[in-house]
XYZ file of C-alpha atoms in Angstrom:
567
model
C 104.767 -38.946 140.111
C 105.606 -41.464 142.777
C 108.730 -41.770 144.878
C 110.965 -44.658 143.668
C 111.335 -45.844 147.250
C 107.690 -46.926 147.209
C 107.333 -48.475 143.774
C 107.199 -51.932 145.328
C 104.325 -50.828 147.546
C 102.453 -49.086 144.719
C 102.467 -52.276 142.699
C 99.977 -53.639 145.201
C 96.324 -52.668 145.403
C 95.794 -49.378 147.324
C 93.310 -51.040 149.639
C 95.952 -53.547 150.622
C 98.318 -50.698 151.504
C 95.659 -49.111 153.657
C 95.027 -52.386 155.417
C 98.739 -52.887 156.006
C 99.058 -49.379 157.378
C 96.271 -50.014 159.842
C 97.903 -53.228 160.951
C 101.279 -51.549 161.356
C 99.779 -48.653 163.333
C 98.113 -51.135 165.626
C 101.431 -52.918 166.105
C 103.154 -49.673 167.097
C 100.582 -48.870 169.755
C 100.475 -52.308 171.344
C 104.099 -53.481 171.465
C 105.402 -53.291 175.042
C 108.522 -51.186 175.095
C 110.588 -53.683 177.025
C 109.649 -56.953 175.353
C 111.106 -58.545 172.284
C 108.925 -58.563 169.162
C 110.227 -60.151 165.982
C 109.511 -59.169 162.346
C 108.408 -55.671 163.242
C 109.006 -54.492 159.664
C 107.163 -56.002 156.761
C 109.414 -57.474 154.037
C 108.030 -55.038 151.461
C 108.914 -51.979 153.542
C 112.313 -53.327 154.530
C 113.184 -54.053 150.920
C 112.680 -50.471 149.798
C 114.645 -48.807 152.627
C 117.661 -46.905 151.366
C 121.038 -47.102 153.027
C 120.458 -43.577 154.395
C 117.246 -44.779 156.045
C 119.000 -47.695 157.702
C 121.652 -45.362 159.066
C 119.018 -43.064 160.521
C 117.526 -45.895 162.579
C 120.905 -46.378 164.199
C 121.640 -42.696 164.816
C 121.807 -43.157 168.586
C 124.543 -45.774 168.424
C 126.448 -43.855 165.738
C 126.807 -40.707 167.867
C 130.319 -39.299 168.156
C 131.876 -40.038 171.528
C 134.116 -36.996 171.875
C 133.463 -33.641 173.533
C 134.040 -31.929 170.168
C 130.685 -33.279 168.941
C 128.750 -31.538 171.724
C 126.828 -28.471 170.548
C 126.779 -25.125 172.354
C 123.162 -25.688 173.341
C 124.044 -29.043 174.905
C 127.000 -27.554 176.778
C 124.745 -24.830 178.150
C 122.233 -27.423 179.336
C 124.967 -29.446 181.045
C 126.423 -26.320 182.677
C 123.049 -25.228 184.067
C 122.224 -28.694 185.408
C 125.655 -28.993 187.028
C 125.330 -25.549 188.625
C 121.963 -26.486 190.118
C 123.336 -29.808 191.359
C 126.240 -27.939 192.968
C 124.056 -25.546 194.959
C 121.681 -28.420 195.717
C 124.387 -30.231 197.676
C 125.749 -26.987 199.084
C 122.347 -26.464 200.662
C 122.250 -29.980 202.096
C 125.571 -29.764 203.898
C 125.649 -26.139 204.944
C 123.958 -27.261 208.165
C 126.606 -29.949 208.714
C 129.269 -27.224 208.722
C 127.533 -25.395 211.601
C 125.902 -28.401 213.300
C 127.442 -27.765 216.728
C 126.257 -24.133 216.640
C 122.733 -25.291 215.782
C 122.780 -27.871 218.572
C 123.877 -25.230 221.057
C 121.257 -22.780 219.788
C 118.353 -25.207 220.120
C 119.883 -27.143 223.058
C 119.672 -30.539 221.296
C 121.864 -33.656 221.478
C 123.391 -35.863 218.753
C 120.197 -37.847 218.138
C 118.122 -34.737 217.458
C 120.999 -33.249 215.474
C 120.954 -36.330 213.240
C 117.166 -36.110 213.045
C 117.527 -32.822 211.130
C 119.048 -34.672 208.198
C 116.773 -37.680 208.584
C 113.605 -35.555 208.308
C 115.007 -33.863 205.218
C 115.815 -37.187 203.549
C 112.472 -38.761 204.510
C 110.478 -36.067 202.718
C 112.996 -36.198 199.872
C 112.512 -39.926 199.298
C 108.721 -39.945 199.843
C 108.129 -37.349 197.135
C 110.728 -38.745 194.704
C 108.328 -41.372 193.218
C 105.710 -38.671 192.646
C 108.163 -36.535 190.699
C 109.429 -39.646 188.911
C 105.917 -40.359 187.638
C 105.463 -36.737 186.555
C 108.939 -36.574 184.994
C 108.178 -39.470 182.617
C 104.997 -37.761 181.369
C 105.120 -33.947 181.690
C 107.467 -30.994 181.168
C 110.638 -31.647 183.117
C 111.757 -28.013 183.008
C 108.569 -26.837 184.697
C 108.791 -29.505 187.400
C 112.421 -28.676 188.171
C 111.702 -24.940 188.291
C 108.942 -25.555 190.820
C 111.205 -27.707 192.982
C 114.152 -25.296 192.972
C 111.866 -22.398 193.915
C 110.381 -24.444 196.762
C 113.668 -25.522 198.347
C 115.216 -22.075 197.953
C 112.268 -20.357 199.626
C 111.963 -22.861 202.478
C 115.694 -22.780 203.200
C 115.503 -18.999 203.497
C 112.405 -19.081 205.718
C 113.942 -21.772 207.920
C 116.874 -19.491 208.742
C 114.485 -17.163 210.580
C 112.961 -19.859 212.787
C 113.758 -19.706 216.509
C 111.850 -22.871 217.405
C 113.398 -26.280 216.723
C 109.997 -27.681 215.734
C 109.480 -25.068 213.019
C 113.096 -25.302 211.904
C 112.889 -29.059 211.347
C 109.527 -28.642 209.570
C 111.082 -26.300 207.014
C 113.922 -28.771 206.470
C 111.258 -31.292 205.470
C 109.887 -28.854 202.862
C 113.413 -28.401 201.494
C 113.512 -32.170 200.876
C 110.338 -31.993 198.764
C 111.848 -29.349 196.511
C 115.151 -31.126 196.038
C 113.395 -34.416 195.177
C 111.972 -32.862 192.000
C 115.385 -31.890 190.648
C 117.460 -34.942 191.629
C 114.893 -37.314 190.129
C 114.639 -35.663 186.731
C 117.967 -33.998 185.871
C 119.941 -37.199 185.049
C 117.255 -38.310 182.586
C 117.714 -35.108 180.574
C 121.419 -35.916 180.199
C 120.522 -39.453 179.128
C 118.300 -38.024 176.370
C 121.116 -35.801 175.088
C 124.019 -38.277 175.035
C 124.732 -42.006 174.694
C 127.506 -44.484 175.446
C 130.916 -43.108 176.526
C 129.849 -39.507 176.017
C 126.927 -40.018 178.373
C 129.298 -41.497 180.969
C 131.571 -38.483 180.673
C 128.701 -36.022 181.052
C 127.343 -37.896 184.054
C 130.798 -37.690 185.598
C 130.706 -33.926 185.107
C 127.204 -33.797 186.598
C 127.976 -35.937 189.652
C 131.275 -34.151 190.053
C 129.108 -31.438 191.627
C 128.044 -33.699 194.524
C 131.323 -33.907 196.489
C 132.348 -30.421 195.370
C 129.004 -28.986 196.437
C 129.132 -30.893 199.717
C 132.595 -29.535 200.433
C 131.512 -26.013 199.554
C 128.557 -26.467 201.896
C 130.899 -27.062 204.838
C 133.116 -24.144 203.840
C 130.347 -21.656 203.043
C 128.410 -22.620 206.155
C 131.301 -22.377 208.587
C 132.927 -19.290 207.065
C 129.677 -17.344 206.664
C 128.696 -18.091 210.259
C 132.147 -17.069 211.421
C 132.182 -13.836 209.407
C 128.660 -12.676 210.316
C 128.559 -14.082 213.838
C 125.481 -16.310 213.429
C 124.749 -19.702 211.885
C 121.465 -18.302 210.535
C 123.315 -16.383 207.807
C 124.896 -19.603 206.548
C 121.457 -20.702 205.303
C 120.868 -17.507 203.330
C 123.522 -18.032 200.657
C 122.035 -20.841 198.549
C 118.518 -19.308 198.234
C 119.992 -16.384 196.271
C 121.809 -18.830 193.990
C 118.588 -20.838 193.580
C 116.874 -17.757 192.131
C 119.621 -17.468 189.518
C 119.233 -21.180 188.745
C 115.497 -20.869 188.061
C 116.133 -18.069 185.564
C 118.856 -20.044 183.761
C 116.671 -23.153 183.642
C 114.164 -21.558 181.288
C 116.869 -21.025 178.652
C 117.771 -24.699 178.238
C 116.264 -26.925 175.539
C 114.392 -29.943 176.863
C 115.067 -33.007 174.670
C 112.473 -35.619 173.818
C 112.607 -38.785 175.928
C 114.915 -41.319 174.272
C 116.064 -38.767 171.676
C 119.757 -39.683 171.781
C 118.994 -43.367 171.204
C 116.652 -42.853 168.280
C 113.570 -43.888 170.272
C 111.981 -40.517 170.937
C 108.508 -41.884 170.072
C 108.641 -44.922 172.357
C 105.244 -45.395 173.953
C 104.839 -44.881 177.699
C 103.096 -47.538 179.757
C 101.132 -47.435 182.994
C 102.902 -46.546 186.224
C 102.101 -49.968 187.698
C 103.714 -51.682 184.718
C 106.735 -49.380 184.981
C 107.270 -50.238 188.649
C 106.831 -53.988 188.020
C 109.394 -53.938 185.229
C 111.891 -51.984 187.346
C 111.478 -54.376 190.282
C 112.135 -57.383 188.017
C 115.365 -55.850 186.746
C 117.999 -57.741 188.776
C 121.012 -55.593 187.931
C 119.059 -52.433 188.743
C 117.824 -53.764 192.090
C 121.243 -55.084 193.154
C 123.064 -51.914 192.112
C 120.431 -49.924 194.019
C 121.152 -52.044 197.105
C 124.871 -51.315 196.701
C 124.197 -47.628 196.208
C 122.062 -47.661 199.361
C 125.167 -48.685 201.288
C 127.069 -45.816 199.659
C 124.317 -43.408 200.707
C 124.350 -44.762 204.274
C 128.069 -44.165 204.655
C 128.101 -40.810 202.854
C 125.167 -39.551 204.904
C 126.659 -40.496 208.276
C 130.157 -39.205 207.511
C 128.967 -36.002 205.871
C 126.757 -35.167 208.837
C 129.029 -36.097 211.740
C 132.455 -36.019 210.035
C 133.454 -32.431 210.934
C 132.219 -32.783 214.516
C 134.010 -36.122 214.958
C 137.301 -34.784 213.597
C 136.951 -31.732 215.844
C 136.493 -33.881 218.964
C 139.414 -36.144 218.021
C 141.794 -33.245 217.388
C 140.838 -31.624 220.714
C 142.150 -34.742 222.487
C 145.655 -34.138 221.114
C 147.939 -32.219 223.505
C 148.097 -28.530 222.657
C 144.976 -28.560 220.452
C 142.339 -28.290 223.154
C 141.151 -24.897 221.841
C 140.830 -25.791 218.163
C 137.622 -24.360 216.644
C 134.928 -26.331 214.814
C 134.808 -23.763 211.994
C 138.482 -24.398 211.218
C 137.963 -28.167 211.154
C 134.839 -27.817 208.987
C 136.832 -25.744 206.491
C 139.571 -28.390 206.229
C 137.036 -31.255 206.068
C 135.161 -29.433 203.325
C 138.353 -28.869 201.337
C 139.210 -32.574 201.663
C 135.708 -33.609 200.569
C 135.879 -31.280 197.583
C 139.357 -32.466 196.544
C 138.365 -36.107 196.905
C 135.380 -35.470 194.639
C 137.478 -33.643 192.071
C 139.676 -36.742 191.799
C 137.291 -39.569 192.658
C 134.286 -38.924 190.395
C 136.284 -38.401 187.147
C 138.545 -41.325 188.084
C 135.522 -43.616 188.354
C 134.240 -42.462 184.968
C 137.705 -42.840 183.409
C 138.106 -46.374 184.723
C 134.619 -47.216 183.467
C 135.253 -46.036 179.899
C 138.667 -47.711 179.715
C 137.900 -51.043 181.354
C 134.376 -51.615 180.035
C 135.715 -52.105 176.496
C 137.779 -55.091 177.609
C 135.659 -56.129 180.580
C 131.933 -55.559 179.897
C 131.111 -56.240 183.546
C 133.647 -53.661 184.686
C 131.235 -51.001 186.012
C 129.867 -52.923 189.028
C 133.334 -54.370 189.696
C 134.811 -50.854 189.974
C 132.041 -49.880 192.398
C 132.683 -52.969 194.527
C 136.441 -52.398 194.675
C 135.891 -48.751 195.601
C 133.748 -49.655 198.609
C 136.033 -52.466 199.765
C 139.026 -50.083 199.660
C 137.166 -47.241 201.333
C 136.108 -49.274 204.389
C 139.573 -49.802 205.972
C 140.760 -46.310 204.983
C 137.878 -44.534 206.719
C 138.171 -46.822 209.743
C 141.879 -45.969 209.985
C 141.087 -42.245 209.986
C 138.749 -42.742 212.960
C 141.590 -44.353 214.917
C 144.399 -42.016 213.855
C 142.594 -38.730 214.525
C 143.679 -38.620 218.192
C 147.286 -39.439 217.289
C 148.154 -37.564 214.103
C 146.035 -35.008 212.267
C 147.925 -35.348 208.932
C 147.568 -39.145 208.878
C 143.882 -38.898 209.758
C 143.222 -36.347 207.024
C 145.144 -38.434 204.454
C 143.107 -41.531 205.343
C 139.832 -39.588 205.047
C 140.974 -38.166 201.718
C 141.873 -41.560 200.229
C 138.762 -43.200 201.664
C 136.512 -40.578 200.098
C 138.247 -40.905 196.726
C 137.462 -44.636 196.760
C 133.872 -43.927 197.823
C 133.411 -41.306 195.081
C 134.232 -43.808 192.338
C 130.593 -44.908 192.540
C 128.561 -41.799 191.808
C 128.745 -41.465 188.012
C 129.018 -45.210 187.387
C 125.867 -46.107 189.349
C 123.910 -43.400 187.509
C 125.198 -44.640 184.153
C 124.294 -48.250 184.978
C 120.734 -47.200 185.781
C 120.392 -45.401 182.455
C 121.610 -48.293 180.313
C 119.659 -51.072 182.043
C 116.309 -49.183 182.029
C 114.392 -48.127 178.889
C 114.052 -44.355 178.256
C 110.347 -44.103 179.122
C 110.929 -45.562 182.587
C 114.117 -43.810 183.631
C 112.557 -41.071 185.758
C 110.536 -43.753 187.532
C 113.704 -45.810 188.049
C 115.606 -42.747 189.316
C 112.785 -42.062 191.774
C 112.704 -45.684 192.882
C 116.452 -45.698 193.459
C 116.203 -42.466 195.434
C 113.395 -43.954 197.527
C 115.276 -47.158 198.367
C 118.757 -45.687 198.786
C 117.566 -42.902 201.056
C 114.996 -44.926 202.991
C 117.618 -47.470 204.019
C 120.661 -45.235 203.520
C 121.224 -41.628 204.480
C 117.678 -41.042 205.742
C 118.364 -43.142 208.791
C 122.146 -43.212 209.087
C 122.634 -39.766 210.744
C 119.842 -40.449 213.233
C 120.984 -44.049 213.799
C 124.568 -42.955 214.406
C 123.291 -40.264 216.771
C 121.143 -42.752 218.715
C 124.030 -45.231 219.011
C 126.291 -42.410 220.153
C 123.870 -41.312 222.883
C 123.409 -44.936 224.032
C 127.156 -45.430 224.319
C 127.442 -42.183 226.272
C 125.134 -43.607 228.963
C 127.483 -46.579 229.420
C 130.576 -44.377 229.420
C 129.035 -42.033 232.004
C 128.230 -44.945 234.262
C 131.775 -46.307 233.982
C 133.269 -42.853 234.572
C 131.025 -42.236 237.569
C 131.888 -45.617 239.102
C 135.600 -44.988 238.589
C 135.440 -41.533 240.179
C 133.246 -42.759 242.999
C 135.794 -45.322 244.195
C 138.945 -43.281 243.600
C 141.057 -42.402 246.700
C 140.188 -42.480 250.434
C 137.020 -40.783 251.638
C 137.724 -38.193 254.280
C 134.260 -38.075 255.758
C 130.635 -39.068 255.376
C 129.924 -35.583 254.070
C 132.408 -36.241 251.236
C 130.559 -39.482 250.411
C 127.260 -37.623 250.241
C 128.781 -34.957 248.012
C 130.142 -37.574 245.585
C 126.824 -39.391 245.453
C 124.968 -36.151 244.754
C 127.430 -35.262 241.972
C 127.074 -38.732 240.422
C 123.271 -38.555 240.371
C 123.345 -35.038 238.918
C 125.715 -36.134 236.159
C 123.362 -38.933 235.157
C 120.302 -36.659 235.114
C 121.862 -33.638 233.371
C 125.237 -34.857 232.054
C 128.020 -32.546 231.032
C 130.091 -35.001 229.009
C 133.823 -34.692 228.644
C 135.489 -34.518 225.230
C 136.685 -38.104 225.702
C 133.164 -39.402 226.303
C 131.757 -37.500 223.298
C 134.557 -38.650 221.011
C 134.531 -42.299 222.046
C 130.761 -42.593 221.715
C 130.766 -41.040 218.236
C 133.773 -43.113 217.179
C 132.154 -46.438 218.063
C 128.902 -45.449 216.369
C 130.709 -44.412 213.150
C 132.509 -47.763 212.952
C 129.192 -49.177 211.681
C 129.847 -47.468 208.349
C 132.809 -49.755 207.618
C 130.639 -52.876 207.888
C 128.004 -51.295 205.625
C 130.653 -50.544 202.982
C 131.700 -54.199 202.857
C 128.051 -55.204 202.412
C 127.726 -52.710 199.558
C 130.753 -54.225 197.854
C 129.054 -57.641 197.923
C 125.905 -56.216 196.295
C 127.911 -54.707 193.440
C 129.746 -57.990 192.858
C 126.352 -59.697 192.507
C 125.263 -56.979 190.059
C 128.070 -58.032 187.709
C 126.328 -61.382 187.177
C 123.252 -59.787 185.548
C 124.446 -56.510 184.039
C 125.094 -57.791 180.495
C 121.706 -59.487 180.103
C 119.731 -56.472 181.309
C 121.715 -54.074 179.154
C 121.115 -56.229 176.085
C 117.370 -56.221 176.789
C 117.303 -52.417 176.751
C 119.372 -52.168 173.559
C 117.004 -54.593 171.850
C 113.885 -52.742 173.009
C 115.255 -49.391 171.832
C 116.303 -50.798 168.443
C 112.927 -52.443 167.887
C 111.106 -49.253 168.832
C 113.157 -47.293 166.294
C 112.388 -49.883 163.610
C 108.667 -49.792 164.328
C 108.588 -45.992 164.143
C 110.505 -46.030 160.857
C 108.197 -48.697 159.415
C 105.121 -46.750 160.431
C 106.537 -43.621 158.784
C 107.215 -45.427 155.506
C 103.770 -47.055 155.397
C 102.063 -43.712 156.024
C 104.077 -42.117 153.250
C 103.223 -45.046 150.998
C 99.515 -44.513 151.684
C 99.877 -40.844 150.801
C 101.545 -41.860 147.534
C 98.753 -44.361 146.834
C 96.045 -41.823 147.584
C 97.757 -39.294 145.359
C 98.028 -41.863 142.573
C 94.358 -42.786 142.948
C 93.326 -39.148 142.687
C 95.401 -38.734 139.547
C 93.829 -41.812 137.957
C 90.348 -40.505 138.747
C 91.202 -37.184 137.097
C 92.374 -38.980 133.981
C 89.185 -41.060 133.837
C 87.043 -37.950 134.161
């Protein structure tokens, strides 16, 4: 007996059904996943689809948008990914919490201190495209497990290095490991959830960035203080990384595009993926804006505790304040700002996007334009009032943190599922290459250049101050001046002023980032509609192919029955 759904197809000659099936199969394999193709379903197939079938093709868009619809398995996956993201950023900024101790240990200046982070980010961004390519094609769990093991092991080994050359080399290996995780993890969340629920889960995921960064400062400074050596600060996260690898093997890896009903969307060549991503205007402009965010976050995260420490030491009565104490407070502020800023950005996105479809890039732009004057004010107030400086840093970081979840969500809804790991890798490459890969080193270089000018001015001022008692005094002053230029022992004022002027560059970069996000708003609706159309058409093609195959099976079964009757 035949299925009633296919009576219309059975009325035709079986050979015609076979021919139609071949044509439909060919259509499925050749339709580009990001281009519009009309009349993907034949009229005969469409006419016999039941209402249940039509609903199944729209299962991605019909998903419940509340946390109550999330299964235990999905919650476990989110929890594991968030835990790994937390220790990921803890590892990155543990060094920032003990940066002065490391500089003293290896006898390096601000430029080489910034180079530690720059080398890490360079390897991180170079290997991100490689993991992006692999993440769109192979097991994402296996790739992430490899990366976590690599960065945990190299962080631990680096803590035993007594040579600056070897120490910085191991920091580069840490960047390779972290690139594998950061590139792939958000795409797993995108395959589990859609729409507002995806935005909420991304907010939870990126919530770990500022919290992990803050914990990095705290764990680094407090561990070094408790055990008497900065080396022990780098031995905390490797133990947590081992736990993370074990937990990772218990999560379920979803199919690519599963949440949107396009789990069988065909992958294309890597060259075609990159070309499509580069032509996506809203993606490229939002990546440019996010690059500015990365530049500012990288510079402030690396030099923030040291800068605040120098500024507070210039206040009367606080000359003996310790860096570990400042790092603890700065870490607590960073963590608190993340706890408020990341969810606030996601909340504003879900509320405003319903009335203002272009709201996501607008929120990002406003966040950067508010953050710029607040962070600049903290750099000025730190020598006058510690509470006011800390409040300004806190508010500035809240405004900056509005971006994290929103930028990630924008990427996921303007790029088709089979190209999201590639897009994540491309965004990592661009944002880090022109953002936080160079900002710590650039700020350090500017700081050292300004110090040369300040030393010269200080030396000239001291050289001409007061009457000279004798020629021997003149010779002594000249010798001291030359020695200070060759092997300078800078005062707190010189160190602070040089770092302050160099960090002012971050305010200008934030304004530029705001402009990029405003431009993104002009293209965001068109690019999002293109993705929705591609996903819907892919789901229709897969459903059509399934029905035609089943129809062929029915026809073959009917033909066999007829032959039996004839015999």
